[in-house]
């Protein structure tokens, strides 16, 4: 296999991983906003902020681990 084949595989892998991360983020954000309430308390706001922070952290960890794997493969 030539160098171009590996580059194409790497690009395809990165594209698939990016789409997966986006879909995961969209699904998680939908879960947070699926049942809006008119009156929301400060404790609920704080809980939502914590959940959002956790989701963002998980996404960053996934992207770092993926980048490390891609570097290891290529």
PDB file of C-alpha atoms in Angstrom, residues 8-46:
ATOM      1  CA  UNK A   8      -6.742   8.662   2.671  1.00  0.00           C
ATOM      2  CA  UNK A   9      -7.443   6.117   5.423  1.00  0.00           C
ATOM      3  CA  UNK A  10      -6.306   8.587   8.077  1.00  0.00           C
ATOM      4  CA  UNK A  11      -8.498  11.353   6.632  1.00  0.00           C
ATOM      5  CA  UNK A  12     -11.484   9.015   6.472  1.00  0.00           C
ATOM      6  CA  UNK A  13     -10.888   7.854  10.054  1.00  0.00           C
ATOM      7  CA  UNK A  14     -10.643  11.426  11.339  1.00  0.00           C
ATOM      8  CA  UNK A  15     -13.821  12.376   9.454  1.00  0.00           C
ATOM      9  CA  UNK A  16     -15.729   9.422  10.925  1.00  0.00           C
ATOM     10  CA  UNK A  17     -14.514  10.231  14.440  1.00  0.00           C
ATOM     11  CA  UNK A  18     -15.523  13.873  14.067  1.00  0.00           C
ATOM     12  CA  UNK A  19     -18.991  12.877  12.883  1.00  0.00           C
ATOM     13  CA  UNK A  20     -19.324  10.459  15.809  1.00  0.00           C
ATOM     14  CA  UNK A  21     -18.323  13.158  18.308  1.00  0.00           C
ATOM     15  CA  UNK A  22     -20.799  15.586  16.760  1.00  0.00           C
ATOM     16  CA  UNK A  23     -23.627  13.057  16.850  1.00  0.00           C
ATOM     17  CA  UNK A  24     -22.831  12.188  20.471  1.00  0.00           C
ATOM     18  CA  UNK A  25     -22.860  15.857  21.397  1.00  0.00           C
ATOM     19  CA  UNK A  26     -26.127  16.480  19.548  1.00  0.00           C
ATOM     20  CA  UNK A  27     -27.805  13.524  21.253  1.00  0.00           C
ATOM     21  CA  UNK A  28     -26.625  14.590  24.695  1.00  0.00           C
ATOM     22  CA  UNK A  29     -27.669  18.206  24.187  1.00  0.00           C
ATOM     23  CA  UNK A  30     -31.085  17.037  22.953  1.00  0.00           C
ATOM     24  CA  UNK A  31     -31.463  15.071  26.180  1.00  0.00           C
ATOM     25  CA  UNK A  32     -30.779  18.243  28.155  1.00  0.00           C
ATOM     26  CA  UNK A  33     -33.384  20.295  26.276  1.00  0.00           C
ATOM     27  CA  UNK A  34     -36.083  17.756  25.496  1.00  0.00           C
ATOM     28  CA  UNK A  35     -38.466  18.856  28.270  1.00  0.00           C
ATOM     29  CA  UNK A  36     -38.230  22.597  28.794  1.00  0.00           C
ATOM     30  CA  UNK A  37     -39.859  24.085  31.861  1.00  0.00           C
ATOM     31  CA  UNK A  38     -41.226  27.569  32.375  1.00  0.00           C
ATOM     32  CA  UNK A  39     -40.073  27.808  35.964  1.00  0.00           C
ATOM     33  CA  UNK A  40     -36.650  26.396  36.557  1.00  0.00           C
ATOM     34  CA  UNK A  41     -34.910  26.637  39.886  1.00  0.00           C
ATOM     35  CA  UNK A  42     -31.318  27.583  40.583  1.00  0.00           C
ATOM     36  CA  UNK A  43     -30.561  23.999  41.622  1.00  0.00           C
ATOM     37  CA  UNK A  44     -31.809  22.738  38.251  1.00  0.00           C
ATOM     38  CA  UNK A  45     -29.761  25.366  36.432  1.00  0.00           C
ATOM     39  CA  UNK A  46     -26.668  24.276  38.356  1.00  0.00           C
TER      40      UNK A  46
END
